[in-house]
Coordinates of C-alpha atoms and ligand atoms in Angstrom, one line a residue:
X151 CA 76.4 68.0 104.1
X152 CA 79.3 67.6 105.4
X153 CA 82.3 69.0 104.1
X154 CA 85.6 66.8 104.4
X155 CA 88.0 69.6 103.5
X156 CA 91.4 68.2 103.5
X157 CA 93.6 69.0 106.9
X158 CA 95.7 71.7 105.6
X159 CA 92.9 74.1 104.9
X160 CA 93.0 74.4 108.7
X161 CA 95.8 76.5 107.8
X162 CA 93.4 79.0 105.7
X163 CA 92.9 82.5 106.8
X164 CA 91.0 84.9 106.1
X165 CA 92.5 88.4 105.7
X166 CA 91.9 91.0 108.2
X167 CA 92.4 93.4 106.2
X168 CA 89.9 92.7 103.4
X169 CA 87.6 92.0 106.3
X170 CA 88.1 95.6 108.0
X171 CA 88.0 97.0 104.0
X172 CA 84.4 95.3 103.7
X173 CA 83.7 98.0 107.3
X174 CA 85.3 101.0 105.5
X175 CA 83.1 100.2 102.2
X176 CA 80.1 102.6 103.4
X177 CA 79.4 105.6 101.3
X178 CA 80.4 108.6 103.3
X179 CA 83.5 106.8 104.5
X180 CA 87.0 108.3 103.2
X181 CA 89.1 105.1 102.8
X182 CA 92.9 105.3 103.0
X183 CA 92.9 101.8 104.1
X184 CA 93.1 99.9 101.0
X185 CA 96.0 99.1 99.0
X186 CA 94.6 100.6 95.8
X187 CA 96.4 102.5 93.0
X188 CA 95.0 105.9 91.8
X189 CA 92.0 105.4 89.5
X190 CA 92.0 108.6 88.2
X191 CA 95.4 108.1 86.2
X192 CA 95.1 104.8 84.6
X193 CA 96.1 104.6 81.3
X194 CA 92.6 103.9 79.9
X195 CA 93.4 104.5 76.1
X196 CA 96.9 102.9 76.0
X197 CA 95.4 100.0 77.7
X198 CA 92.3 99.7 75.6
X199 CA 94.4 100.5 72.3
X200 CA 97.0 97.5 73.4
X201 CA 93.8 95.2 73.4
X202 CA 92.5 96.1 69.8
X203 CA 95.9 95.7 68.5
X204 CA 95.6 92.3 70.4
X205 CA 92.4 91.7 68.7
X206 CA 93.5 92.9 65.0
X207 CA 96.4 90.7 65.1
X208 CA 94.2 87.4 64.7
X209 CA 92.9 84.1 65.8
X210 CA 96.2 82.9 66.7
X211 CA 96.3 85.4 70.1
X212 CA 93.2 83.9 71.5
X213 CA 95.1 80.5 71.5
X214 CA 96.7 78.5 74.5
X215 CA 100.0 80.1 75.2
X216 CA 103.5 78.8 77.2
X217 CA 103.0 78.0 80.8
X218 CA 106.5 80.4 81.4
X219 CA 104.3 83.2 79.0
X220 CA 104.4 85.2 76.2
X221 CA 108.1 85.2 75.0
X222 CA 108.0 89.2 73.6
X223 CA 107.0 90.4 77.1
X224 CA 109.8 88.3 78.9
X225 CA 111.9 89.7 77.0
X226 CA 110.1 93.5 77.2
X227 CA 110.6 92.5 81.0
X228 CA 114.0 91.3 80.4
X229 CA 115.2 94.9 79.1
X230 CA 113.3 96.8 81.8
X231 CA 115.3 94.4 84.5
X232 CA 118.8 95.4 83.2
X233 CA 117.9 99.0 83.4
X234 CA 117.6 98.3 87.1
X235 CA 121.1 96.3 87.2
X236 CA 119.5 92.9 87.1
X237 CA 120.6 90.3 84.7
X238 CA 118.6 87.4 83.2
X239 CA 117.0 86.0 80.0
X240 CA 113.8 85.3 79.0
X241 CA 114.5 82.0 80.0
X242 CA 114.2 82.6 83.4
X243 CA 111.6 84.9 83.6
X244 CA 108.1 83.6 84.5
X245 CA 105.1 85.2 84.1
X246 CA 102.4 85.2 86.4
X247 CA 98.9 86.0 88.1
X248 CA 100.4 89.0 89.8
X249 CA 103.2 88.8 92.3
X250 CA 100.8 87.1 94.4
X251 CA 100.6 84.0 92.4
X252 CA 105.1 83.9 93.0
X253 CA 104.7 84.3 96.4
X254 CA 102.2 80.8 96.3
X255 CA 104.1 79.2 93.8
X256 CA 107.2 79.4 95.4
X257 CA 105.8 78.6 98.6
X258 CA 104.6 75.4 96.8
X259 CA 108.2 74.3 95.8
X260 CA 110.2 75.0 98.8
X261 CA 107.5 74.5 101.8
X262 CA 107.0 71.3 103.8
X263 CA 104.8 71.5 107.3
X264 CA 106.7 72.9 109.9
X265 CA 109.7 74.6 107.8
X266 CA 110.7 78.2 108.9
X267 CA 110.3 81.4 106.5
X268 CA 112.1 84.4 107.8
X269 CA 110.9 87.8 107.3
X270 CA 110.5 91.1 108.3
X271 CA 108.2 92.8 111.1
X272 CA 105.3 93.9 109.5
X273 CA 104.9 92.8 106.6
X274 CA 102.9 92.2 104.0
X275 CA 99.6 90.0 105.3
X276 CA 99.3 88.2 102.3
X277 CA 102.3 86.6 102.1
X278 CA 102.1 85.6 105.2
X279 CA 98.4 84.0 105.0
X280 CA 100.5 81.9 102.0
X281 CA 103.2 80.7 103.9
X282 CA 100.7 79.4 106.9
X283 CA 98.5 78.1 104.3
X284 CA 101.6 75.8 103.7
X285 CA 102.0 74.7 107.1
X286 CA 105.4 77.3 107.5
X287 CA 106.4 78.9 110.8
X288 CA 107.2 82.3 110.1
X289 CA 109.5 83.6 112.2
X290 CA 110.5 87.3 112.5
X291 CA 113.8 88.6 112.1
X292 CA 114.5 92.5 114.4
X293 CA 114.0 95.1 112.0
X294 CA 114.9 99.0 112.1
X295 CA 114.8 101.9 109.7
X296 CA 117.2 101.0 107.7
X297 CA 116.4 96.9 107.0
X298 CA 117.1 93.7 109.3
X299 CA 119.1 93.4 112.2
X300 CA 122.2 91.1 110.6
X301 CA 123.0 90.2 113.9
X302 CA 119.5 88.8 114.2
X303 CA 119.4 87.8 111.2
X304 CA 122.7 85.8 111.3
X305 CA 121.4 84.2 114.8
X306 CA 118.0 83.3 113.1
X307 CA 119.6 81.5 110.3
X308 CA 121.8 79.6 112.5
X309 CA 119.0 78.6 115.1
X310 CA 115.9 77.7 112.2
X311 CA 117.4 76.8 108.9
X312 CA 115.1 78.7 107.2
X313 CA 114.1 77.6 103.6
X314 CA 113.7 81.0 102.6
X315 CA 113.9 85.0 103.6
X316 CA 111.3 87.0 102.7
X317 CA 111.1 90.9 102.0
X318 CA 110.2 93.8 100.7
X319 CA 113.4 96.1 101.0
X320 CA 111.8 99.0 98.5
X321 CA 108.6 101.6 100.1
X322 CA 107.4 98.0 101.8
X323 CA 103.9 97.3 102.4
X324 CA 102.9 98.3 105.0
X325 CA 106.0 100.3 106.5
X326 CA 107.1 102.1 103.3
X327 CA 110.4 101.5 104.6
X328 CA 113.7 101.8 102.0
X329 CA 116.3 99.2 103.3
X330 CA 119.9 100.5 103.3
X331 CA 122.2 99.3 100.7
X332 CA 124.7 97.9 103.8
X333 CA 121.8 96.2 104.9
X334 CA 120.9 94.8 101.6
X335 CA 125.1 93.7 101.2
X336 CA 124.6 92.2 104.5
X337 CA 121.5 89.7 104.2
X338 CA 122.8 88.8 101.0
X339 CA 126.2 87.9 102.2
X340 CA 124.5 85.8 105.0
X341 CA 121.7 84.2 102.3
X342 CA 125.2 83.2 100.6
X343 CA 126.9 81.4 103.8
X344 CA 123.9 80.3 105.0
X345 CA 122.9 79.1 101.9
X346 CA 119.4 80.9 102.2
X347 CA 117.2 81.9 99.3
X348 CA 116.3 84.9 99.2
X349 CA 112.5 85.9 97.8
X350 CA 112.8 89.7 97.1
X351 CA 109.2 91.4 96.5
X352 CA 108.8 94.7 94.7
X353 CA 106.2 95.8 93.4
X354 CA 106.5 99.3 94.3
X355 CA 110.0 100.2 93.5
X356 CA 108.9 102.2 90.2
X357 CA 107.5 104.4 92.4
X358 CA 110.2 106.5 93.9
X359 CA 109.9 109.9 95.0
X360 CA 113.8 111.4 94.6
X361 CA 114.6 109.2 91.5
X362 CA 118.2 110.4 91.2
X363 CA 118.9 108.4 94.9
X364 CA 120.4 104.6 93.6
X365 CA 118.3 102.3 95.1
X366 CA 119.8 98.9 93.9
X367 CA 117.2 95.8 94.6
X368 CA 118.7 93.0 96.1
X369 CA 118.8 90.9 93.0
X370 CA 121.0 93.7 91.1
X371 CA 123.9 92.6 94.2
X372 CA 123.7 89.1 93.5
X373 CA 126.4 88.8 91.2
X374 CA 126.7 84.7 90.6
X375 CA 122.3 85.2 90.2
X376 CA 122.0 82.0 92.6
X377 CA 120.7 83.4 95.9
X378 CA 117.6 85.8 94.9
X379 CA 114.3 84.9 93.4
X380 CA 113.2 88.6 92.7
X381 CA 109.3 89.7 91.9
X382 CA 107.5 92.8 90.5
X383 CA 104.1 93.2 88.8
X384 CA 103.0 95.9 86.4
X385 CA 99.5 96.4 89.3
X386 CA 101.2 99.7 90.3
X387 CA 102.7 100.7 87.4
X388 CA 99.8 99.9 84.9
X389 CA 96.7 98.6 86.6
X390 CA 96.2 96.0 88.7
X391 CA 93.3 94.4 86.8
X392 CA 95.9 93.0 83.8
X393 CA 96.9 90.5 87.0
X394 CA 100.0 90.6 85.4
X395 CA 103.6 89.9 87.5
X396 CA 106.7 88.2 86.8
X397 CA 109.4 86.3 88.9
X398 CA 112.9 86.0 87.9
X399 CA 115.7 83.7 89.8
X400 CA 117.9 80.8 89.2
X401 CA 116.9 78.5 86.5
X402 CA 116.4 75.5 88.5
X403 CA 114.0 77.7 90.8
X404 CA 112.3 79.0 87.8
X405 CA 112.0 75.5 85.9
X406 CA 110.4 73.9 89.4
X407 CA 107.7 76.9 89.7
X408 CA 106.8 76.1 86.0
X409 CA 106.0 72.7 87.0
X410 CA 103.9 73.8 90.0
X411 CA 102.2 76.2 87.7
X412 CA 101.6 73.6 84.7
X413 CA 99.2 72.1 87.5
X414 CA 97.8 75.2 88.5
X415 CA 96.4 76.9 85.9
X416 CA 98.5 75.9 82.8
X417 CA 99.7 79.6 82.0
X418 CA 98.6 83.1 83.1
X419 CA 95.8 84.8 80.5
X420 CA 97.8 85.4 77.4
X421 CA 95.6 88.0 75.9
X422 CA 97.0 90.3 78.9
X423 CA 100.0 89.3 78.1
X424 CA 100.0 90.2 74.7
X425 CA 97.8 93.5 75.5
X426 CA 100.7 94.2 78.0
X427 CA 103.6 93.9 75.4
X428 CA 101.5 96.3 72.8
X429 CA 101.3 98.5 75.8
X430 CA 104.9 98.6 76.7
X431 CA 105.9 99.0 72.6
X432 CA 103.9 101.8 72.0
X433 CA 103.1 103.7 75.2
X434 CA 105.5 105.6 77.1
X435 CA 105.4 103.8 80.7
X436 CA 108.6 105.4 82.0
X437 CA 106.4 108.4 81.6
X438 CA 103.6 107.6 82.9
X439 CA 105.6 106.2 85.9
X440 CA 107.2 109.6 86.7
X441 CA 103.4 110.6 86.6
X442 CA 102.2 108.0 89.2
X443 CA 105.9 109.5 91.1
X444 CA 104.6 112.8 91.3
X445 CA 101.3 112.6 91.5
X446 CA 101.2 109.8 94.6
X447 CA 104.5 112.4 96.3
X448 CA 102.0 115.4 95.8
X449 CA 98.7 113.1 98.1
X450 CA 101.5 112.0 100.5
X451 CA 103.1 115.5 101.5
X452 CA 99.1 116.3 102.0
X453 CA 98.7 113.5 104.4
X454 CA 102.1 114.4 105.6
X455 CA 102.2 117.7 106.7
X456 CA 98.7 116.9 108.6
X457 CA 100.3 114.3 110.5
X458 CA 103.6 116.6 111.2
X459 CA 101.0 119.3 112.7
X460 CA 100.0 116.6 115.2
X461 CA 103.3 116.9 117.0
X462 CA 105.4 113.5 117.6
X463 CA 104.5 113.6 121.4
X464 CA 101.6 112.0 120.3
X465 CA 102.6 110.4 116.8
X466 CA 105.2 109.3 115.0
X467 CA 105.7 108.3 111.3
X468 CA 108.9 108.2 108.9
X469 CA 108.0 110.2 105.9
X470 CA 108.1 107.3 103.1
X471 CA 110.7 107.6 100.1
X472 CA 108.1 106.1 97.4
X473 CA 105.3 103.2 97.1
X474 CA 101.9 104.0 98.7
X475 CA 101.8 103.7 102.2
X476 CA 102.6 105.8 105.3
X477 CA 103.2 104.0 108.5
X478 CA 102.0 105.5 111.9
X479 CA 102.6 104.9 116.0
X480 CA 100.8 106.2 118.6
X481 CA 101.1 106.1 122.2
X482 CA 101.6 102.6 123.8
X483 CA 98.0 102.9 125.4
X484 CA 96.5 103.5 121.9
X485 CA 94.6 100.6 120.5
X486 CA 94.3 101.4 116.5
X487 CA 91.2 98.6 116.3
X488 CA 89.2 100.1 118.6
X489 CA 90.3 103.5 116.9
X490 CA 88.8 102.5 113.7
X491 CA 85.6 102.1 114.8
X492 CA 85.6 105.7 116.3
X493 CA 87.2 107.1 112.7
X494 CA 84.6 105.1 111.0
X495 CA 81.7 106.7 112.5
X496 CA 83.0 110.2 111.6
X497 CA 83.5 108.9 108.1
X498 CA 87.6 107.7 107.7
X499 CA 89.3 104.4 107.4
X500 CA 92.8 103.4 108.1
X501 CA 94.1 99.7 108.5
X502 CA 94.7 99.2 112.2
X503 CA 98.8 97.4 111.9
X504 CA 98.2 94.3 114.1
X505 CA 97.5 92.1 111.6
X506 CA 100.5 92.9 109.8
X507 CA 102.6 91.7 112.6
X508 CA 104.4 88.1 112.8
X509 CA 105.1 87.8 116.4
X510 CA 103.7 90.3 119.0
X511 CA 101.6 93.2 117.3
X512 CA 102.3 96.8 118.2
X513 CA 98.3 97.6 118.5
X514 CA 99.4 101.2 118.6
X515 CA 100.0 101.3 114.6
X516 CA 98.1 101.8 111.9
X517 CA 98.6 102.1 108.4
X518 CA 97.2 105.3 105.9
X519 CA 97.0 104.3 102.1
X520 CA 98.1 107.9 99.8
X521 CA 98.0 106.8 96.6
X522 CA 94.4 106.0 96.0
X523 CA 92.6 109.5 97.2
X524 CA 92.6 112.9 95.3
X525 CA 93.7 115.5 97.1
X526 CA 90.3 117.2 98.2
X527 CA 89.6 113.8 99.6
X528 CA 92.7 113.6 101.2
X529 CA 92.4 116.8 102.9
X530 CA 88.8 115.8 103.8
X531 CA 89.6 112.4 105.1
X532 CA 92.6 113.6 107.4
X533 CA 90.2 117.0 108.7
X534 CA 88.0 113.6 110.2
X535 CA 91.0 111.9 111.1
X536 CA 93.0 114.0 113.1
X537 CA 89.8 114.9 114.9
X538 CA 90.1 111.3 116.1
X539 CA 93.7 110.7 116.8
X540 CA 93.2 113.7 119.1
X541 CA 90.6 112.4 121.1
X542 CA 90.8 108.7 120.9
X543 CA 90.9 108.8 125.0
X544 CA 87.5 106.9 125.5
X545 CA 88.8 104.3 123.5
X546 CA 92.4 103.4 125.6
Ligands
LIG751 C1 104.2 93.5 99.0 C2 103.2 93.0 98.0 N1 103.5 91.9 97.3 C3 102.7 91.4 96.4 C4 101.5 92.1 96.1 C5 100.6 91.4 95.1 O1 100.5 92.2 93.9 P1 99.9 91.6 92.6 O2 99.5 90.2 92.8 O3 98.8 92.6 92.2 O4 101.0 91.7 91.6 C6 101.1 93.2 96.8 C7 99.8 93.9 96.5 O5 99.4 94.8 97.1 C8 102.0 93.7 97.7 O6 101.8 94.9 98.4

């Protein structure tokens, strides 16, 4: 047979990384290439003692449910928001299928073929496999430590008219990197002359190491609410399985990605809804978050005082502020593809960075995932790996 697909799924890739993860998925291998929270804190009982009280409170929760979600968790969300300076309602709170489904769903409203997305460089490779799928050009705006380059970023704007500007400015996937609060005044004075959305994703920003430092997300600056369409999920902070997220922005934004998800798949499953706003009545979350905190800072100083004996002659990483991720450079000669395969075969996995790139990939990078390891694994995993990254010279 033969399959007429329609032209856009031309657009359709596959991701690299879930490709390289299906390579790292052998027994003996030590993974630190995934994305994947720690299983060994999950809130099993909370969770499964939100679902009975789900269950207990009648045939009515097992019915269809609001396409913008179950209104006691908006509003659950709505409260946790403000504690983080950002203002809304439950009016313009979505729910969704993760953060994931935002990214597509706004894609879906704002992207024609051809239109330009800005974003950082790295960044997150499922986003960007979305805003291909959609026909965009991404484009990337010069990044440093501290956030984009507003002189860039300014140019950018000017040259593309981008519909939107993506980022993650809080422990990003992949780089970990914490934007600077000028640098977060200064895209979000340009998103206002420019007249630029901004889509602001964090999922990770629960998960800070020094909690006393202010990090403000972008959406907390935005004091008319017009300019950022901000997302988080509860995958890091409770478990990913609930595929619960939410997206909160201008009304008009909100009220158009309803519409897009109406077609999609009417609403999100409101039993994990429900189960979600049992959880976040009854189970202290703030604690378990500072858990998560201290447990995920305790695997990364692991990982990160192996990497500091390595000596930045060879290697170089900023020590991340929170999230999950630790980003690394080698030499210019290094090639972290080829590298895997070597790391494989003594048993470790890392993502090589390439694909993670927009433009022109740095194939000297690679990303190391802390969170999802315990510590004896850790330590295992990097004994193997720094065996490699000291004698990756066949491989150049
Ligand atoms: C930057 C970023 N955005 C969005 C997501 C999607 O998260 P979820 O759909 O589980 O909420 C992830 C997942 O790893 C991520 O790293």
């Amino acid at each position: 047979m033969n399959y007429l697909f329609a032209p856009q799924t031309a657009n359709y890739e596959s991701s690299a990384v879930r490709d390289i993860l299906k390579v790292t998925q052998q027994g003996h291998v030590i993974s630190f290439a995934g994305g994947l929270p720690a299983e060994d804190i999950f809130p099993l009982d909370a969770v499964k003692n939100a679902y009975e009280k789900v269950f207990a409170s009648g045939k009515s929760s097992l019915q269809y449910g609001l396409t913008e979600g179950f209104i006691p968790l908006r509003e659950a969300i709505q409260s946790r928001m403000q504690q983080k300076g950002i203002s809304s309602t439950p009016d313009n709170i979505m729910l969704t299928t993760g953060s994931q489904q935002v990214i597509d769903l706004f894609s879906r409203i704002m992207l024609a073929p051809g239109d330009v997305v800005l974003t950082e460089d790295p960044t997150y490779l499922s986003a960007l496999q979305v805003f291909r799928s959609h026909g965009a050009h991404v484009i990337a705006v010069n990044s440093d430590d501290e956030g984009m380059d507003p002189e860039d970023l300014k140019a950018k704007m000017e040259l593309y008219n981008p519909k939107f500007v993506y980022v993650i400015p809080t422990f990003s996937n992949p780089d970990g990197k914490l934007w600077s609060k000028d640098r977060r005044d200064a895209l979000l004075q340009l998103s206002e002359e420019h007249n630029v959305l901004i889509l602001e994703d964090d999922p990770y920003g629960d998960i800070q190491f020094h909690p006393e430092d202010k990090i403000e997300p972008i959406a907390a600056l935005d004091s008319d609410q017009s300019h950022v369409l901000y997302t988080s999920t509860f995958s890091k902070s409770v478990v990913p399985a609930l595929r619960t997220g939410w997206v909160t922005g201008p009304i008009e934004v909100i009220q158009m990605m309803a519409k897009a998800k109406q077609m999609n798949d009417l609403h999100s499953s409101s039993i994990d809804q429900q189960a979600l706003y049992y959880l976040l009545r009854d189970f202290d979350l703030n604690g378990h978050i500072n858990r998560i905190r201290t447990v995920y800072y305790h695997r990364m100083t692991i990982m990160r005082d192996y990497l500091a004996k390595l000596g930045t002659d060879l290697f170089t990483f900023n020590e991340p502020k929170g999230g999950m991720f630790m980003w690394v450079k080698g030499n210019e000669q290094l090639d972290t593809t080829k590298l895997l395969h070597q790391a494989v075969e003594k048993g470790v996995a890392f993502v090589p960075g390439a694909p993670f790139y927009v433009q022109e990939p740095k194939l000297n990078t690679f990303r190391l995932n802390f969170s999802h390891s315990a510590p004896e694994k850790i330590e295992l995993g990097m004994d193997r790996l720094v065996e490699v990254l000291l004698n990756p010279a066949e491989l150049i």
